[in-house]
Amino acid sequence: MNTQADAQQRVALQHLQTEQLLGVDFVPLPTGDSREIPDPVGLQPPAGEGPVARLEALRLQVEADFPFCSSLSSATRPVFGEGPANARLMFVGEAPGAQEDQTGRPFVGAAGQKLEQIIAAMGLERDDVYIANILKARPPDNRTPTIDEIEASAPYLSKQLDIIQPEVIITLGAPATKFILQTNEGISRLRGRWGTWEHEDLRIPVMPTFHPAYLLRNYTQETRKQVWSDIQKVVELLGLPSA
Ligand code: URA
């Protein structure tokens, strides 16, 4: 159980991390078309089992199906995603990079460090959230995923979302946002506006924001403020302590 001093220390640390991350002062928050995503043959984790077992069955399926399509065959291993099966918040990125390919874990490189700072600024730890990508294997030379690669990998992501059923999804960058919201609109127009993941009976709020790698490449006051403003909307919706 946290003491009051612990709680005050935690809030002070969050303020500090937020300022370091975004270069802006911490601003306290105010109080206050369906479509078919394909489900490939054989992607049916055992019905009636809990989310942990279903997620594990899906992970084993991803291992067995790797590399999913010939253009991903230069990848070393699949990168399934990680986090608690009952996570309230799920981040969806684009595709594993070199370090993710080496380790089999999502977001462990420079973009991952920035993502961890964002998570900390929300008052959470990495282990509190689920982190996944659309692509479950690294594309050659880290290029943007092709439509074929997205189609080959996306059903695993859809199934992951169906199992975890987070309260909120944050999409990181254009490919993830376009797939999750099934739109061709650009990320600059979509970011900061709530959308919805609609799949079968599921309706999950989606907050699109810039990819941390984009944030690192364009580390301006304006971009940092935009990302933090997007993230604050999620903090508010989830009623996180930093709100
Ligand atoms: N970029 C992504 O989109 N995903 C990762 O896992 C790493 C970098």
Short mmCIF file of C-alpha atoms and ligand atoms in Angstrom, two decimals:
data_model
loop_
_atom_site.label_atom_id
_atom_site.label_comp_id
_atom_site.label_asym_id
_atom_site.label_seq_id
_atom_site.Cartn_x
_atom_site.Cartn_y
_atom_site.Cartn_z
CA MET A 1 0.00 0.00 0.00
CA ASN A 2 1.44 3.43 -0.95
CA THR A 3 1.97 6.01 1.78
CA GLN A 4 1.04 9.63 1.09
CA ALA A 5 4.75 10.49 0.80
CA ASP A 6 5.18 7.75 -1.83
CA ALA A 7 2.24 9.10 -3.78
CA GLN A 8 3.61 12.67 -3.66
CA GLN A 9 7.03 11.45 -4.76
CA ARG A 10 5.45 9.51 -7.64
CA VAL A 11 3.51 12.58 -8.83
CA ALA A 12 6.64 14.76 -8.56
CA LEU A 13 8.59 12.19 -10.60
CA GLN A 14 5.88 12.08 -13.24
CA HIS A 15 5.98 15.89 -13.53
CA LEU A 16 9.74 15.75 -13.96
CA GLN A 17 9.58 12.96 -16.54
CA THR A 18 6.89 14.82 -18.45
CA GLU A 19 8.97 17.97 -18.59
CA GLN A 20 12.06 16.01 -19.66
CA LEU A 21 10.07 14.16 -22.29
CA LEU A 22 8.17 17.00 -23.80
CA GLY A 23 10.01 20.14 -22.87
CA VAL A 24 6.77 21.67 -21.64
CA ASP A 25 5.47 22.32 -18.17
CA PHE A 26 3.13 19.74 -16.77
CA VAL A 27 -0.41 21.00 -17.26
CA PRO A 28 -2.95 19.39 -14.92
CA LEU A 29 -5.81 17.84 -16.82
CA PRO A 30 -9.36 19.13 -16.56
CA THR A 31 -11.74 16.80 -14.73
CA GLY A 32 -13.90 15.60 -17.39
CA ASP A 33 -18.87 2.06 -39.94
CA SER A 34 -18.33 -1.49 -39.26
CA ARG A 35 -16.09 -3.64 -41.42
CA GLU A 36 -14.69 -7.12 -41.70
CA ILE A 37 -11.10 -7.79 -40.64
CA PRO A 38 -10.09 -11.14 -42.12
CA ASP A 39 -9.52 -14.04 -39.76
CA PRO A 40 -7.20 -16.51 -41.45
CA VAL A 41 -7.88 -20.19 -41.45
CA GLY A 42 -6.41 -21.94 -38.43
CA LEU A 43 -6.23 -18.83 -36.24
CA GLN A 44 -8.66 -20.06 -33.65
CA PRO A 45 -7.19 -20.12 -30.12
CA PRO A 46 -9.06 -22.57 -27.89
CA ALA A 47 -12.50 -21.21 -27.12
CA GLY A 48 -13.61 -21.08 -23.50
CA GLU A 49 -10.09 -20.56 -22.15
CA GLY A 50 -8.94 -17.37 -20.42
CA PRO A 51 -7.02 -14.56 -22.16
CA VAL A 52 -3.59 -15.70 -20.93
CA ALA A 53 -4.02 -19.18 -22.46
CA ARG A 54 -5.59 -17.80 -25.64
CA LEU A 55 -2.77 -15.30 -26.06
CA GLU A 56 -0.19 -18.03 -25.55
CA ALA A 57 -1.92 -20.22 -28.14
CA LEU A 58 -1.83 -17.31 -30.57
CA ARG A 59 1.87 -16.71 -29.83
CA LEU A 60 2.62 -20.35 -30.63
CA GLN A 61 0.62 -20.01 -33.83
CA VAL A 62 2.66 -16.94 -34.82
CA GLU A 63 5.89 -18.89 -34.14
CA ALA A 64 4.64 -21.72 -36.33
CA ASP A 65 3.49 -19.44 -39.18
CA PHE A 66 6.60 -17.22 -39.21
CA PRO A 67 7.63 -15.55 -41.59
CA PHE A 68 4.01 -15.24 -42.85
CA CYS A 69 5.00 -14.18 -46.38
CA SER A 70 8.09 -14.57 -48.57
CA SER A 71 9.00 -10.88 -48.46
CA LEU A 72 9.53 -11.16 -44.68
CA SER A 73 11.78 -14.20 -44.92
CA SER A 74 14.94 -12.19 -44.14
CA ALA A 75 13.63 -11.63 -40.61
CA THR A 76 15.34 -13.64 -37.88
CA ARG A 77 12.35 -14.33 -35.68
CA PRO A 78 8.76 -13.22 -35.06
CA VAL A 79 8.05 -10.35 -32.70
CA PHE A 80 4.67 -11.20 -31.22
CA GLY A 81 4.18 -8.37 -28.73
CA GLU A 82 4.26 -8.29 -24.96
CA GLY A 83 2.38 -7.18 -21.90
CA PRO A 84 -0.38 -8.36 -19.60
CA ALA A 85 -3.31 -10.17 -21.21
CA ASN A 86 -5.65 -7.92 -19.22
CA ALA A 87 -3.91 -4.63 -20.10
CA ARG A 88 -6.21 -1.59 -20.07
CA LEU A 89 -4.05 0.16 -22.66
CA MET A 90 -2.51 -1.23 -25.82
CA PHE A 91 0.01 0.49 -28.09
CA VAL A 92 0.14 -0.58 -31.72
CA GLY A 93 3.24 0.26 -33.76
CA GLU A 94 4.33 -0.46 -37.29
CA ALA A 95 6.92 -3.22 -37.52
CA PRO A 96 9.94 -4.58 -35.66
CA GLY A 97 13.30 -2.96 -36.40
CA ALA A 98 16.79 -4.45 -36.13
CA GLN A 99 16.92 -4.63 -32.33
CA GLU A 100 13.42 -6.03 -32.09
CA ASP A 101 14.38 -8.66 -34.68
CA GLN A 102 17.43 -9.61 -32.61
CA THR A 103 15.57 -9.83 -29.31
CA GLY A 104 12.08 -10.92 -30.35
CA ARG A 105 10.65 -8.04 -28.28
CA PRO A 106 8.76 -4.97 -29.55
CA PHE A 107 10.02 -1.42 -29.12
CA VAL A 108 13.41 -2.08 -27.52
CA GLY A 109 15.47 0.36 -29.64
CA ALA A 110 15.59 4.16 -29.59
CA ALA A 111 11.89 4.49 -30.46
CA GLY A 112 11.16 2.05 -27.64
CA GLN A 113 13.04 4.20 -25.15
CA LYS A 114 10.98 7.20 -26.19
CA LEU A 115 7.82 5.11 -25.89
CA GLU A 116 8.84 4.08 -22.38
CA GLN A 117 9.26 7.77 -21.46
CA ILE A 118 5.77 8.46 -22.76
CA ILE A 119 4.41 5.55 -20.72
CA ALA A 120 6.22 6.83 -17.61
CA ALA A 121 4.83 10.33 -18.19
CA MET A 122 1.36 8.76 -18.12
CA GLY A 123 2.11 7.45 -14.64
CA LEU A 124 2.45 3.86 -15.88
CA GLU A 125 5.22 1.32 -16.28
CA ARG A 126 6.01 -0.60 -19.43
CA ASP A 127 4.76 -3.79 -17.78
CA ASP A 128 1.33 -2.21 -17.25
CA VAL A 129 0.57 -1.91 -20.97
CA TYR A 130 0.48 -4.23 -23.97
CA ILE A 131 2.81 -3.34 -26.84
CA ALA A 132 2.46 -4.84 -30.31
CA ASN A 133 2.99 -4.07 -33.97
CA ILE A 134 0.93 -4.67 -37.09
CA LEU A 135 3.79 -6.60 -38.66
CA LYS A 136 5.00 -9.55 -36.64
CA ALA A 137 8.35 -9.73 -38.50
CA ARG A 138 10.92 -7.15 -39.58
CA PRO A 139 10.61 -5.92 -43.18
CA PRO A 140 13.88 -5.90 -45.17
CA ASP A 141 15.94 -2.74 -44.54
CA ASN A 142 13.23 -1.48 -42.16
CA ARG A 143 11.21 -0.24 -45.10
CA THR A 144 7.57 0.71 -44.77
CA PRO A 145 5.41 -2.44 -44.80
CA THR A 146 3.73 -3.34 -48.07
CA ILE A 147 0.01 -4.00 -48.32
CA ASP A 148 0.72 -7.72 -48.74
CA GLU A 149 2.81 -7.77 -45.56
CA ILE A 150 0.13 -5.92 -43.62
CA GLU A 151 -2.50 -8.35 -44.88
CA ALA A 152 -0.32 -11.31 -43.90
CA SER A 153 0.32 -10.05 -40.35
CA ALA A 154 -2.77 -8.03 -39.46
CA PRO A 155 -5.04 -10.99 -38.63
CA TYR A 156 -2.71 -11.87 -35.75
CA LEU A 157 -3.02 -8.32 -34.45
CA SER A 158 -6.81 -8.44 -34.82
CA LYS A 159 -6.86 -11.65 -32.81
CA GLN A 160 -4.55 -10.14 -30.17
CA LEU A 161 -6.96 -7.22 -29.81
CA ASP A 162 -9.93 -9.56 -29.60
CA ILE A 163 -8.27 -11.48 -26.77
CA ILE A 164 -6.90 -8.54 -24.78
CA GLN A 165 -9.83 -6.18 -25.36
CA PRO A 166 -8.01 -3.15 -23.96
CA GLU A 167 -10.06 -0.15 -22.89
CA VAL A 168 -8.02 2.10 -25.19
CA ILE A 169 -5.70 1.61 -28.17
CA ILE A 170 -2.99 4.14 -29.01
CA THR A 171 -1.84 3.80 -32.60
CA LEU A 172 1.70 4.95 -33.28
CA GLY A 173 2.21 6.44 -36.73
CA ALA A 174 0.51 6.17 -40.10
CA PRO A 175 0.51 2.45 -40.98
CA ALA A 176 -0.90 1.36 -37.61
CA THR A 177 -3.49 4.14 -37.60
CA LYS A 178 -4.60 3.50 -41.16
CA PHE A 179 -5.02 -0.20 -40.52
CA ILE A 180 -6.79 0.12 -37.17
CA LEU A 181 -9.15 2.84 -38.39
CA GLN A 182 -9.39 1.45 -41.95
CA THR A 183 -8.74 4.83 -43.48
CA ASN A 184 -6.37 6.44 -45.95
CA GLU A 185 -6.31 9.79 -44.20
CA GLY A 186 -2.89 11.07 -43.14
CA ILE A 187 -1.62 10.80 -39.58
CA SER A 188 -1.33 14.61 -39.26
CA ARG A 189 -5.09 14.90 -39.70
CA LEU A 190 -5.96 11.81 -37.66
CA ARG A 191 -3.76 12.35 -34.60
CA GLY A 192 -5.46 13.67 -31.51
CA ARG A 193 -8.95 12.69 -32.71
CA TRP A 194 -10.70 9.72 -31.17
CA GLY A 195 -11.51 6.88 -33.54
CA THR A 196 -12.88 3.40 -32.95
CA TRP A 197 -11.57 -0.10 -33.56
CA GLU A 198 -14.58 -2.01 -34.78
CA HIS A 199 -14.27 -5.74 -35.12
CA GLU A 200 -17.09 -8.21 -34.72
CA ASP A 201 -18.79 -7.15 -31.46
CA LEU A 202 -15.85 -5.10 -30.23
CA ARG A 203 -15.82 -1.29 -30.13
CA ILE A 204 -12.61 0.12 -28.64
CA PRO A 205 -11.64 3.83 -28.52
CA VAL A 206 -8.49 4.58 -30.53
CA MET A 207 -6.20 7.57 -30.09
CA PRO A 208 -3.79 8.02 -33.00
CA THR A 209 -0.53 9.83 -32.40
CA PHE A 210 2.83 10.23 -34.07
CA HIS A 211 5.25 7.31 -34.01
CA PRO A 212 8.04 7.80 -31.41
CA ALA A 213 10.62 7.42 -34.21
CA TYR A 214 8.98 10.37 -36.00
CA LEU A 215 9.01 12.30 -32.73
CA LEU A 216 12.75 11.62 -32.39
CA ARG A 217 13.39 12.77 -35.96
CA ASN A 218 11.25 15.90 -35.50
CA TYR A 219 11.96 16.79 -31.92
CA THR A 220 10.39 20.21 -31.99
CA GLN A 221 8.39 21.90 -29.28
CA GLU A 222 5.31 21.67 -31.49
CA THR A 223 5.57 17.92 -32.17
CA ARG A 224 6.24 17.16 -28.51
CA LYS A 225 3.23 19.22 -27.46
CA GLN A 226 1.04 17.47 -30.03
CA VAL A 227 2.04 14.02 -28.80
CA TRP A 228 1.56 14.99 -25.17
CA SER A 229 -1.83 16.49 -25.92
CA ASP A 230 -2.89 13.20 -27.61
CA ILE A 231 -1.58 11.17 -24.69
CA GLN A 232 -3.33 13.37 -22.11
CA LYS A 233 -6.67 12.50 -23.70
CA VAL A 234 -5.95 8.83 -22.98
CA VAL A 235 -4.78 9.59 -19.43
CA GLU A 236 -8.08 11.36 -18.88
CA LEU A 237 -10.23 8.63 -20.41
CA LEU A 238 -8.52 5.93 -18.34
CA GLY A 239 -8.69 8.10 -15.21
CA LEU A 240 -5.01 7.52 -14.50
CA PRO A 241 -3.58 8.96 -11.25
CA SER A 242 -1.52 11.56 -13.15
CA ALA A 243 -4.86 13.05 -14.22
N1 URA B 1 9.06 0.65 -34.44
C1 URA B 1 7.89 -0.02 -34.42
O1 URA B 1 6.90 0.39 -35.03
N2 URA B 1 7.84 -1.13 -33.71
C2 URA B 1 8.86 -1.59 -33.01
O2 URA B 1 8.71 -2.63 -32.37
C3 URA B 1 10.06 -0.87 -33.04
C4 URA B 1 10.14 0.25 -33.76
#
